[in-house]
Tab-separated table of C-alpha atoms and ligand atoms in Angstrom:
chain	number	residue	atom	x	y	z
A	10	MET	CA	46.580	34.976	63.646
A	11	THR	CA	45.380	37.854	65.430
A	12	THR	CA	45.079	40.846	63.529
A	13	GLU	CA	42.858	44.465	63.855
A	14	HIS	CA	41.448	42.200	61.465
A	15	THR	CA	40.420	39.944	64.027
A	16	SER	CA	37.889	40.307	66.714
A	17	ALA	CA	37.776	38.369	70.283
A	18	ILE	CA	34.957	35.712	68.887
A	19	ASN	CA	31.713	35.418	71.304
A	20	PRO	CA	32.425	31.955	72.934
A	21	ILE	CA	28.242	31.487	72.607
A	22	PHE	CA	29.112	30.435	68.829
A	23	ALA	CA	31.499	27.412	69.775
A	24	ARG	CA	29.027	26.570	73.207
A	25	ARG	CA	26.155	26.487	71.147
A	26	GLU	CA	25.879	26.897	67.538
A	27	SER	CA	26.757	22.765	65.632
A	28	GLU	CA	29.632	22.329	64.000
A	29	ALA	CA	27.728	22.349	60.595
A	30	ARG	CA	28.637	25.828	60.469
A	31	SER	CA	30.627	27.306	57.562
A	32	TYR	CA	31.129	30.297	56.600
A	33	CYS	CA	31.749	31.523	59.816
A	34	ARG	CA	34.769	29.619	60.132
A	35	GLY	CA	36.942	31.091	57.742
A	36	PHE	CA	35.466	34.693	58.500
A	37	PRO	CA	36.646	35.087	62.109
A	38	THR	CA	35.002	38.319	62.991
A	39	THR	CA	31.398	39.602	64.176
A	40	PHE	CA	29.747	41.117	61.863
A	41	THR	CA	27.032	44.200	63.067
A	42	LYS	CA	26.526	46.322	59.900
A	43	ALA	CA	26.187	46.235	56.010
A	44	GLN	CA	25.623	48.600	53.035
A	45	GLY	CA	26.383	48.090	49.545
A	46	SER	CA	29.406	46.061	49.081
A	47	ILE	CA	30.872	46.830	52.473
A	48	MET	CA	30.274	44.806	55.911
A	49	THR	CA	31.229	46.171	59.182
A	50	GLY	CA	33.233	43.959	61.589
A	51	ASP	CA	32.282	44.856	65.625
A	52	ASN	CA	36.406	45.521	65.239
A	53	GLY	CA	35.051	48.339	63.163
A	54	VAL	CA	37.136	46.967	60.263
A	55	ASP	CA	35.259	47.453	57.265
A	56	TYR	CA	35.651	44.691	54.545
A	57	ILE	CA	35.115	45.022	51.249
A	58	ASP	CA	32.125	41.687	49.980
A	59	PHE	CA	33.655	39.658	47.266
A	60	LEU	CA	31.177	36.836	48.407
A	61	ALA	CA	27.598	38.870	48.549
A	62	GLY	CA	25.729	35.901	50.271
A	63	CYS	CA	27.188	33.795	47.503
A	64	SER	CA	25.577	35.584	44.883
A	65	SER	CA	21.965	36.272	47.266
A	66	LEU	CA	23.241	39.790	47.516
A	67	ASN	CA	23.628	41.097	43.600
A	68	TYR	CA	22.420	45.043	44.394
A	69	GLY	CA	24.725	45.082	47.226
A	70	HIS	CA	23.394	44.942	51.142
A	71	ASN	CA	20.926	47.137	51.568
A	72	ASP	CA	19.569	48.650	48.909
A	73	PRO	CA	17.987	52.046	50.483
A	74	ASP	CA	15.051	51.614	47.818
A	75	MET	CA	14.431	48.392	48.468
A	76	LYS	CA	14.781	48.960	52.553
A	77	GLU	CA	12.170	51.828	52.345
A	78	ALA	CA	10.469	49.975	50.501
A	79	LEU	CA	9.803	46.931	52.800
A	80	VAL	CA	10.226	49.506	56.305
A	81	GLU	CA	7.659	51.597	54.268
A	82	HIS	CA	5.631	48.099	54.359
A	83	ILE	CA	5.862	46.744	57.770
A	84	THR	CA	4.696	50.120	58.963
A	85	ALA	CA	1.468	50.319	57.804
A	86	ASP	CA	0.967	47.092	59.195
A	87	GLY	CA	1.128	45.035	55.437
A	88	ILE	CA	0.646	41.266	55.668
A	89	ALA	CA	3.710	39.805	56.793
A	90	HIS	CA	2.958	36.347	56.577
A	91	GLY	CA	-0.100	35.371	54.574
A	92	LEU	CA	0.657	31.259	53.757
A	93	ASP	CA	0.226	31.930	50.178
A	94	MET	CA	-2.875	33.473	50.156
A	95	TYR	CA	-3.354	36.561	47.671
A	96	THR	CA	-1.945	40.040	48.561
A	97	ASP	CA	-1.651	43.214	46.777
A	98	GLU	CA	2.466	42.998	47.472
A	99	LYS	CA	2.383	39.060	45.589
A	100	ALA	CA	-0.377	40.939	42.782
A	101	ARG	CA	2.620	43.493	42.143
A	102	PHE	CA	5.481	41.301	42.398
A	103	LEU	CA	4.263	39.159	39.298
A	104	GLU	CA	2.745	42.104	37.712
A	105	ALA	CA	6.198	43.499	37.467
A	106	PHE	CA	7.434	39.704	36.880
A	107	GLU	CA	5.235	39.447	33.819
A	108	LYS	CA	5.969	42.897	32.471
A	109	ILE	CA	9.895	43.153	33.625
A	110	VAL	CA	10.695	39.537	32.332
A	111	LEU	CA	8.777	37.779	31.191
A	112	LYS	CA	7.403	40.010	27.941
A	113	PRO	CA	10.284	41.259	26.938
A	114	ARG	CA	12.181	38.381	26.520
A	115	GLY	CA	9.295	36.036	24.816
A	116	MET	CA	8.269	34.147	27.588
A	117	GLU	CA	4.984	35.078	28.461
A	118	ASN	CA	3.881	30.466	28.313
A	119	TYR	CA	5.578	30.565	31.769
A	120	LYS	CA	3.760	30.431	34.859
A	121	VAL	CA	5.323	31.015	38.589
A	122	MET	CA	5.219	28.780	41.159
A	123	MET	CA	5.857	29.867	44.265
A	124	THR	CA	8.057	26.849	46.364
A	125	GLY	CA	9.433	27.272	50.060
A	126	PRO	CA	12.302	30.182	50.552
A	127	THR	CA	15.139	27.686	49.756
A	128	GLY	CA	16.476	26.922	46.347
A	129	THR	CA	16.871	23.631	46.845
A	130	ASN	CA	12.741	23.655	47.659
A	131	ALA	CA	12.684	25.149	43.715
A	132	VAL	CA	15.050	22.300	42.753
A	133	GLU	CA	12.546	19.683	44.517
A	134	ALA	CA	9.835	21.172	42.960
A	135	ALA	CA	10.941	20.851	39.777
A	136	MET	CA	12.270	17.209	40.485
A	137	LYS	CA	8.667	16.296	41.585
A	138	LEU	CA	6.872	17.764	38.492
A	139	ALA	CA	9.444	16.030	36.050
A	140	ARG	CA	8.769	12.690	38.021
A	141	LYS	CA	5.175	13.182	37.772
A	142	ILE	CA	4.624	14.566	34.244
A	143	THR	CA	6.714	11.994	32.776
A	144	GLY	CA	6.226	8.737	34.823
A	145	ARG	CA	9.750	8.130	35.121
A	146	ARG	CA	12.391	8.266	37.713
A	147	ASN	CA	15.611	9.127	36.389
A	148	ILE	CA	17.056	12.105	36.512
A	149	ILE	CA	20.341	13.255	34.817
A	150	SER	CA	22.638	15.767	36.500
A	151	PHE	CA	26.272	16.078	35.958
A	152	THR	CA	29.711	15.794	37.073
A	153	ASN	CA	30.399	18.827	39.647
A	154	GLY	CA	26.896	20.433	39.777
A	155	PHE	CA	25.558	21.335	43.193
A	156	HIS	CA	21.834	21.931	43.713
A	157	GLY	CA	21.171	22.083	47.170
A	158	MET	CA	21.458	19.820	50.155
A	159	THR	CA	17.757	18.627	50.710
A	160	MET	CA	17.321	14.889	50.024
A	161	GLY	CA	16.354	15.143	46.120
A	162	SER	CA	18.774	18.393	45.338
A	163	LEU	CA	21.657	16.299	47.268
A	164	SER	CA	21.098	13.240	44.944
A	165	LEU	CA	21.970	15.344	42.087
A	166	THR	CA	24.860	16.852	43.442
A	167	GLY	CA	27.660	15.592	42.486
A	168	ASN	CA	30.236	16.418	45.911
A	169	ALA	CA	30.621	13.043	47.995
A	170	GLY	CA	31.416	15.767	50.623
A	171	LYS	CA	28.114	16.994	50.397
A	172	ARG	CA	26.195	14.011	49.508
A	173	GLY	CA	28.689	12.689	53.344
A	174	GLY	CA	25.970	15.012	55.398
A	175	ALA	CA	22.994	12.784	54.218
A	176	GLY	CA	25.159	9.139	55.507
A	177	GLY	CA	27.001	8.877	51.676
A	178	GLY	CA	26.078	6.961	48.900
A	179	ASN	CA	24.021	7.210	45.742
A	180	LEU	CA	20.750	9.125	47.132
A	181	GLY	CA	18.932	7.032	44.657
A	182	ASP	CA	17.642	7.768	40.861
A	183	VAL	CA	20.021	10.065	39.251
A	184	THR	CA	22.570	9.549	36.417
A	185	HIS	CA	25.951	11.989	37.404
A	186	LEU	CA	27.172	12.334	33.408
A	187	PRO	CA	29.856	15.103	32.768
A	188	TYR	CA	29.597	18.372	32.410
A	189	GLU	CA	31.379	19.550	29.292
A	190	GLY	CA	35.052	20.346	29.416
A	191	SER	CA	34.909	17.499	32.679
A	192	LEU	CA	36.653	14.636	30.626
A	193	GLY	CA	39.922	16.976	28.664
A	194	ASP	CA	39.306	16.804	25.237
A	195	VAL	CA	36.688	13.999	25.256
A	196	ASP	CA	33.348	15.031	23.493
A	197	THR	CA	31.007	14.856	26.734
A	198	LEU	CA	28.150	15.552	24.031
A	199	ALA	CA	28.589	13.028	21.330
A	200	LEU	CA	29.603	10.684	24.655
A	201	ILE	CA	26.580	11.217	26.580
A	202	GLU	CA	24.138	11.299	22.847
A	203	ALA	CA	26.009	7.434	22.786
A	204	MET	CA	25.169	6.446	26.098
A	205	LEU	CA	21.345	7.624	26.127
A	206	ASN	CA	20.531	6.220	22.111
A	207	ASN	CA	22.347	2.565	23.902
A	208	SER	CA	19.913	0.566	25.523
A	209	SER	CA	22.207	-1.071	27.149
A	210	SER	CA	24.483	1.524	29.078
A	211	GLY	CA	22.407	0.877	31.836
A	212	ILE	CA	21.190	4.618	31.797
A	213	ASP	CA	17.054	4.699	32.261
A	214	ALA	CA	15.344	6.180	30.082
A	215	PRO	CA	15.489	10.222	32.267
A	216	ALA	CA	12.306	12.296	33.764
A	217	ALA	CA	15.137	15.103	33.364
A	218	PHE	CA	17.867	16.921	32.565
A	219	ILE	CA	18.784	19.955	35.193
A	220	PHE	CA	22.573	21.573	34.804
A	221	GLU	CA	23.628	25.007	36.177
A	222	PRO	CA	24.668	27.294	32.689
A	223	VAL	CA	27.854	28.098	35.157
A	224	GLN	CA	28.470	25.809	37.630
A	225	GLY	CA	28.406	27.849	40.745
A	226	GLU	CA	29.747	25.600	43.413
A	227	GLY	CA	31.655	23.736	41.296
A	228	GLY	CA	34.268	25.553	40.320
A	229	LEU	CA	32.825	28.334	38.041
A	230	ASN	CA	33.052	25.915	34.440
A	231	ALA	CA	30.833	27.761	31.900
A	232	ALA	CA	29.059	25.754	29.455
A	233	SER	CA	29.429	27.113	25.769
A	234	LYS	CA	25.916	28.009	23.668
A	235	GLU	CA	26.420	24.440	21.599
A	236	TRP	CA	26.855	21.899	24.455
A	237	VAL	CA	23.782	23.571	26.296
A	238	GLU	CA	21.821	23.950	23.458
A	239	GLY	CA	22.745	19.820	22.463
A	240	ILE	CA	21.618	19.232	25.570
A	241	ALA	CA	18.534	20.537	25.177
A	242	ARG	CA	18.071	18.599	22.473
A	243	LEU	CA	18.774	15.664	23.906
A	244	ALA	CA	16.045	16.318	26.216
A	245	LYS	CA	13.742	16.883	23.575
A	246	GLU	CA	14.967	13.267	21.753
A	247	HIS	CA	14.842	11.995	25.139
A	248	GLY	CA	10.942	13.265	26.119
A	249	ALA	CA	13.007	14.407	29.655
A	250	MET	CA	11.804	17.713	30.850
A	251	LEU	CA	15.034	20.751	30.364
A	252	ILE	CA	15.484	21.687	33.933
A	253	VAL	CA	18.162	25.134	34.277
A	254	ASP	CA	19.024	25.538	37.777
A	255	ASP	CA	19.563	29.649	37.478
A	256	ILE	CA	19.720	30.027	41.404
A	257	GLN	CA	23.082	31.128	41.495
A	258	ALA	CA	23.746	31.995	37.357
A	259	GLY	CA	21.500	33.811	37.556
A	260	ILE	CA	19.732	37.212	37.837
A	261	GLY	CA	22.554	39.581	36.549
A	262	ARG	CA	25.551	37.139	37.203
A	263	THR	CA	26.523	36.356	33.625
A	264	GLY	CA	25.380	40.155	32.585
A	265	THR	CA	21.753	39.041	31.560
A	266	TYR	CA	18.798	38.618	34.214
A	267	PHE	CA	18.651	35.068	33.231
A	268	SER	CA	21.982	33.295	32.266
A	269	THR	CA	20.740	31.394	28.785
A	270	GLU	CA	19.697	34.012	27.379
A	271	ALA	CA	22.092	34.394	24.276
A	272	MET	CA	21.304	30.309	24.043
A	273	ASP	CA	19.064	29.159	21.958
A	274	ILE	CA	17.175	26.636	24.507
A	275	GLU	CA	13.073	27.056	25.811
A	276	PRO	CA	13.640	25.226	29.169
A	277	ASP	CA	10.814	23.047	30.701
A	278	MET	CA	11.828	25.050	33.999
A	279	ILE	CA	14.133	27.042	35.261
A	280	THR	CA	14.829	27.784	38.996
A	281	GLN	CA	15.684	31.141	40.531
A	282	ALA	CA	16.136	31.861	44.244
A	283	LYS	CA	19.185	33.119	46.197
A	284	SER	CA	18.934	36.975	44.363
A	285	LEU	CA	15.500	36.807	43.821
A	286	SER	CA	14.195	38.909	46.456
A	287	GLY	CA	17.156	41.252	46.125
A	288	PHE	CA	17.329	42.315	50.138
A	289	GLY	CA	18.982	38.606	51.497
A	290	LEU	CA	15.719	37.427	51.736
A	291	PRO	CA	14.928	33.907	52.165
A	292	PHE	CA	11.898	33.850	48.251
A	293	ALA	CA	12.272	31.030	46.172
A	294	ALA	CA	10.684	30.037	42.438
A	295	LEU	CA	10.352	27.440	39.954
A	296	LEU	CA	9.126	28.586	36.484
A	297	ILE	CA	7.383	26.305	34.792
A	298	LYS	CA	6.372	26.655	30.726
A	299	GLN	CA	2.578	26.776	31.168
A	300	GLU	CA	1.874	23.185	29.339
A	301	HIS	CA	3.615	21.133	31.812
A	302	ASP	CA	1.735	23.275	34.976
A	303	VAL	CA	-0.161	20.094	36.007
A	304	TRP	CA	0.074	20.547	39.778
A	305	LYS	CA	-3.416	19.950	41.777
A	306	PRO	CA	-3.971	22.440	44.080
A	307	ALA	CA	-1.864	22.045	47.301
A	308	GLU	CA	0.791	19.059	45.474
A	309	HIS	CA	3.880	21.047	46.417
A	310	ASN	CA	2.394	22.952	49.565
A	311	GLY	CA	4.183	24.666	52.579
A	312	THR	CA	3.820	27.181	54.989
A	313	PHE	CA	6.578	29.680	53.663
A	314	ARG	CA	5.384	29.650	49.568
A	315	GLY	CA	6.284	33.337	48.818
A	316	ASN	CA	7.809	35.433	50.915
A	317	THR	CA	5.635	38.580	51.097
A	318	HIS	CA	8.282	40.888	52.259
A	319	ALA	CA	10.293	39.716	49.715
A	320	PHE	CA	7.644	40.765	46.545
A	321	VAL	CA	8.490	43.783	48.302
A	322	THR	CA	12.020	43.535	47.886
A	323	ALA	CA	11.511	41.916	44.442
A	324	ARG	CA	9.895	44.418	43.290
A	325	VAL	CA	11.949	47.206	43.875
A	326	ALA	CA	14.696	45.220	42.269
A	327	LEU	CA	13.102	44.542	39.398
A	328	ASP	CA	11.291	48.243	38.896
A	329	LYS	CA	15.117	50.036	39.865
A	330	PHE	CA	17.808	47.435	38.157
A	331	TRP	CA	15.464	45.606	35.351
A	332	ALA	CA	12.874	47.660	33.597
A	333	ASP	CA	16.090	49.410	31.727
A	334	ASN	CA	17.384	46.365	30.556
A	335	ALA	CA	20.027	47.804	28.638
A	336	ALA	CA	21.587	49.882	30.447
A	337	PHE	CA	22.094	47.412	33.670
A	338	GLU	CA	23.770	45.030	31.207
A	339	LYS	CA	26.472	47.552	30.029
A	340	ALA	CA	26.858	48.203	33.337
A	341	ILE	CA	27.637	45.020	34.491
A	342	ALA	CA	29.424	43.902	31.443
A	343	GLU	CA	32.013	47.385	32.175
A	344	LYS	CA	32.321	45.831	35.597
A	345	ALA	CA	33.011	42.319	34.201
A	346	ASP	CA	35.804	43.828	32.009
A	347	ILE	CA	37.459	45.287	35.066
A	348	LEU	CA	37.505	41.859	37.035
A	349	GLU	CA	38.622	40.011	33.905
A	350	ALA	CA	41.316	42.374	33.977
A	351	GLY	CA	41.810	42.218	37.370
A	352	LEU	CA	41.863	38.115	37.751
A	353	THR	CA	44.546	38.383	34.571
A	354	LYS	CA	46.624	40.015	37.104
A	355	ILE	CA	46.490	37.604	39.285
A	356	ALA	CA	46.553	34.378	37.148
A	357	ASP	CA	49.907	35.904	35.937
A	358	LEU	CA	51.742	35.408	39.066
A	359	VAL	CA	50.439	31.966	39.059
A	360	ASP	CA	52.417	28.921	37.052
A	361	GLY	CA	49.769	27.539	35.272
A	362	ALA	CA	46.670	29.580	37.069
A	363	TYR	CA	43.690	30.615	33.971
A	364	LEU	CA	40.464	32.397	34.415
A	365	LYS	CA	36.717	30.379	35.043
A	366	GLY	CA	32.912	31.877	34.732
A	367	ARG	CA	31.468	33.872	32.078
A	368	GLY	CA	30.388	37.288	32.848
A	369	PHE	CA	30.170	39.204	36.491
A	370	MET	CA	31.003	34.961	37.521
A	371	ARG	CA	34.647	34.686	37.336
A	372	GLY	CA	37.232	33.313	39.385
A	373	VAL	CA	41.221	31.807	38.781
A	374	ASN	CA	42.406	28.754	38.952
A	375	VAL	CA	45.151	28.733	41.201
A	376	GLY	CA	45.604	24.700	40.867
A	377	THR	CA	45.280	23.809	44.516
A	378	GLY	CA	42.792	23.660	47.313
A	379	ASP	CA	45.644	24.841	49.613
A	380	LEU	CA	46.572	27.889	47.871
A	381	ALA	CA	43.521	28.855	46.740
A	382	GLU	CA	42.828	29.006	50.694
A	383	ASP	CA	45.829	30.807	51.640
A	384	ILE	CA	44.935	33.315	49.294
A	385	CYS	CA	41.337	33.624	50.819
A	386	ALA	CA	42.506	33.818	54.437
A	387	ARG	CA	45.141	36.445	53.683
A	388	ALA	CA	42.765	38.273	51.747
A	389	PHE	CA	40.243	38.799	55.043
A	390	GLU	CA	43.396	39.643	56.669
A	391	LYS	CA	43.996	42.703	54.191
A	392	GLY	CA	39.908	43.630	54.299
A	393	LEU	CA	38.701	41.101	51.582
A	394	ILE	CA	36.155	38.387	52.066
A	395	ILE	CA	36.240	36.053	49.176
A	396	GLU	CA	35.348	31.931	49.165
A	397	THR	CA	36.638	29.121	46.857
A	398	SER	CA	34.898	26.993	44.590
A	399	GLY	CA	35.816	23.936	43.066
A	400	ALA	CA	35.725	20.531	43.155
A	401	ASP	CA	39.035	20.680	45.668
A	402	ASP	CA	38.824	24.270	46.357
A	403	GLU	CA	40.940	24.868	43.648
A	404	VAL	CA	39.560	28.358	42.309
A	405	VAL	CA	39.322	31.578	43.657
A	406	LYS	CA	36.027	33.019	43.298
A	407	VAL	CA	34.184	36.455	42.926
A	408	LEU	CA	30.925	37.179	43.073
A	409	ALA	CA	31.417	40.811	43.794
A	410	ALA	CA	27.267	42.390	44.052
A	411	LEU	CA	26.798	43.942	40.789
A	412	THR	CA	26.425	47.455	41.857
A	413	ILE	CA	29.535	47.497	43.333
A	414	PRO	CA	31.568	50.740	42.629
A	415	ASN	CA	34.154	50.492	40.111
A	416	GLU	CA	36.486	52.028	42.576
A	417	VAL	CA	35.696	49.274	45.010
A	418	LEU	CA	36.104	46.659	42.592
A	419	GLU	CA	39.587	47.867	41.724
A	420	ARG	CA	40.227	48.050	45.564
A	421	GLY	CA	39.311	44.755	46.399
A	422	LEU	CA	40.980	43.313	43.224
A	423	ASP	CA	44.587	44.637	44.257
A	424	ILE	CA	43.696	43.592	48.030
A	425	LEU	CA	42.799	39.958	46.188
A	426	LEU	CA	46.624	40.548	43.911
A	427	ASP	CA	48.559	41.520	47.328
A	428	ALA	CA	47.515	38.216	49.262
A	429	THR	CA	48.409	36.101	46.093
A	430	ARG	CA	51.598	37.581	46.359
A	431	ASP	CA	51.903	37.798	48.908
A	432	ALA	CA	51.102	33.377	49.630
A	433	LEU	CA	53.671	33.112	46.826
A	434	ALA	CA	56.290	34.601	48.629
A	435	ASP	CA	55.475	32.440	51.647
A	436	ASN	CA	55.394	29.595	49.785
A	437	GLN	CA	58.547	30.269	48.527
A	438	THR	CA	60.699	30.917	51.489
A	439	LEU	CA	58.957	27.362	52.973
A	440	ALA	CA	60.204	25.354	49.665
A	441	ALA	CA	63.458	26.666	49.753
A	442	GLU	CA	63.886	26.118	53.490
B	523	PLP	C1	22.697	27.531	46.102
B	523	PLP	C2	22.349	27.200	44.832
B	523	PLP	C3	21.194	25.851	45.375
B	523	PLP	C4	19.863	25.866	46.361
B	523	PLP	O1	19.781	26.898	47.083
B	523	PLP	P1	19.552	26.866	48.925
B	523	PLP	O2	18.860	28.511	48.847
B	523	PLP	O3	21.284	26.982	49.733
B	523	PLP	O4	18.788	26.069	49.315
B	523	PLP	C5	20.951	25.355	44.085
B	523	PLP	N1	21.704	25.520	43.575
B	523	PLP	C6	22.328	26.148	43.075
B	523	PLP	C7	22.940	26.473	41.432
B	523	PLP	C8	22.546	26.741	44.136
B	523	PLP	O5	23.671	28.008	43.869
């Protein structure tokens, strides 16, 4: 299908880029520019961005203050790469993180470990550290969980298709247990507790529990406060580390800096990546409770641990958005209300559809992956970038920037409503034929 919204794609991609390429297939345009919540294609079309780099661009594209600070840093021959040497910008980032994120939340007891620059490396570091501390191998992860694509993180991931990329099968030393709500009315917490307390259940004593407070790739399943606190209690009772993977749900996505701020838990480790740099630059970190920071120097080395350019933009992001935490949380909450109202209209159109997620991390389960994908493809034709999520891609998922102007958010939701109407109308026509 060719419309004004698709352009001729340079054949170099099909000819030379690996078949592993993915998002480009759903958005067949060549992008040349981006600002805020708008991405522009080489066809001159402005697309509203409801994907935001899978929540790597929570402050939108090319935030002017981050851009200015970064350009200034580069122009002044600031450090571009310094391994993990001490630099002025690493100090400024850590000071801002301590003052703006850790102290106001009573989290002075956490150290910041610079891991390799992708989220999956922060997860690998957490797994290694949990096993090193406890001397145990088994890690408990959850159905529909997603934690990254390297071998360790992938072993935690539920999705068989994703594990298929490594040849499939059990990648080792992981027990997958049911996430809240994944078994209908079954009380998964009680089930997990019974399994762990049964020495003949076959589950080895765990080194760690790792979970996403809202499952990003797994369909926007949001765990309740009671469930999360229950998992934290079980981790403590069984001498296991509690690892919160906040890579997608964190940094404001659910309405607060960390996605578990309303829950009474003290994770032993918290992973951060995606929007940590604020600018879309690669940057990941692992927060570790001080008493667990038993690494020896260089035990989790890597060439790109700490990205100096990302330190610059991450520090500006903290100063600009989180220094006045209450104001930013309020702004996100207002947008979350608009999002909920818009998604409710969409859910009302589709038989059996319902809303998923929490805060500004929401979507609609429309029942089937075919319908969700059809809606997203039509939305793109109308100038909206949006993706699906869930085991069968059955959830239309909105990850707009937290800074999206209300008017643009509403326009995007209108496009999504139109796309849903069109998809349903065509499906009905097809069914009638
Ligand atoms: C994206 C993601 C990861 C992996 O991060 P990468 O930067 O893609 O390696 C891990 N956990 C969660 C919850 C994620 O959403």
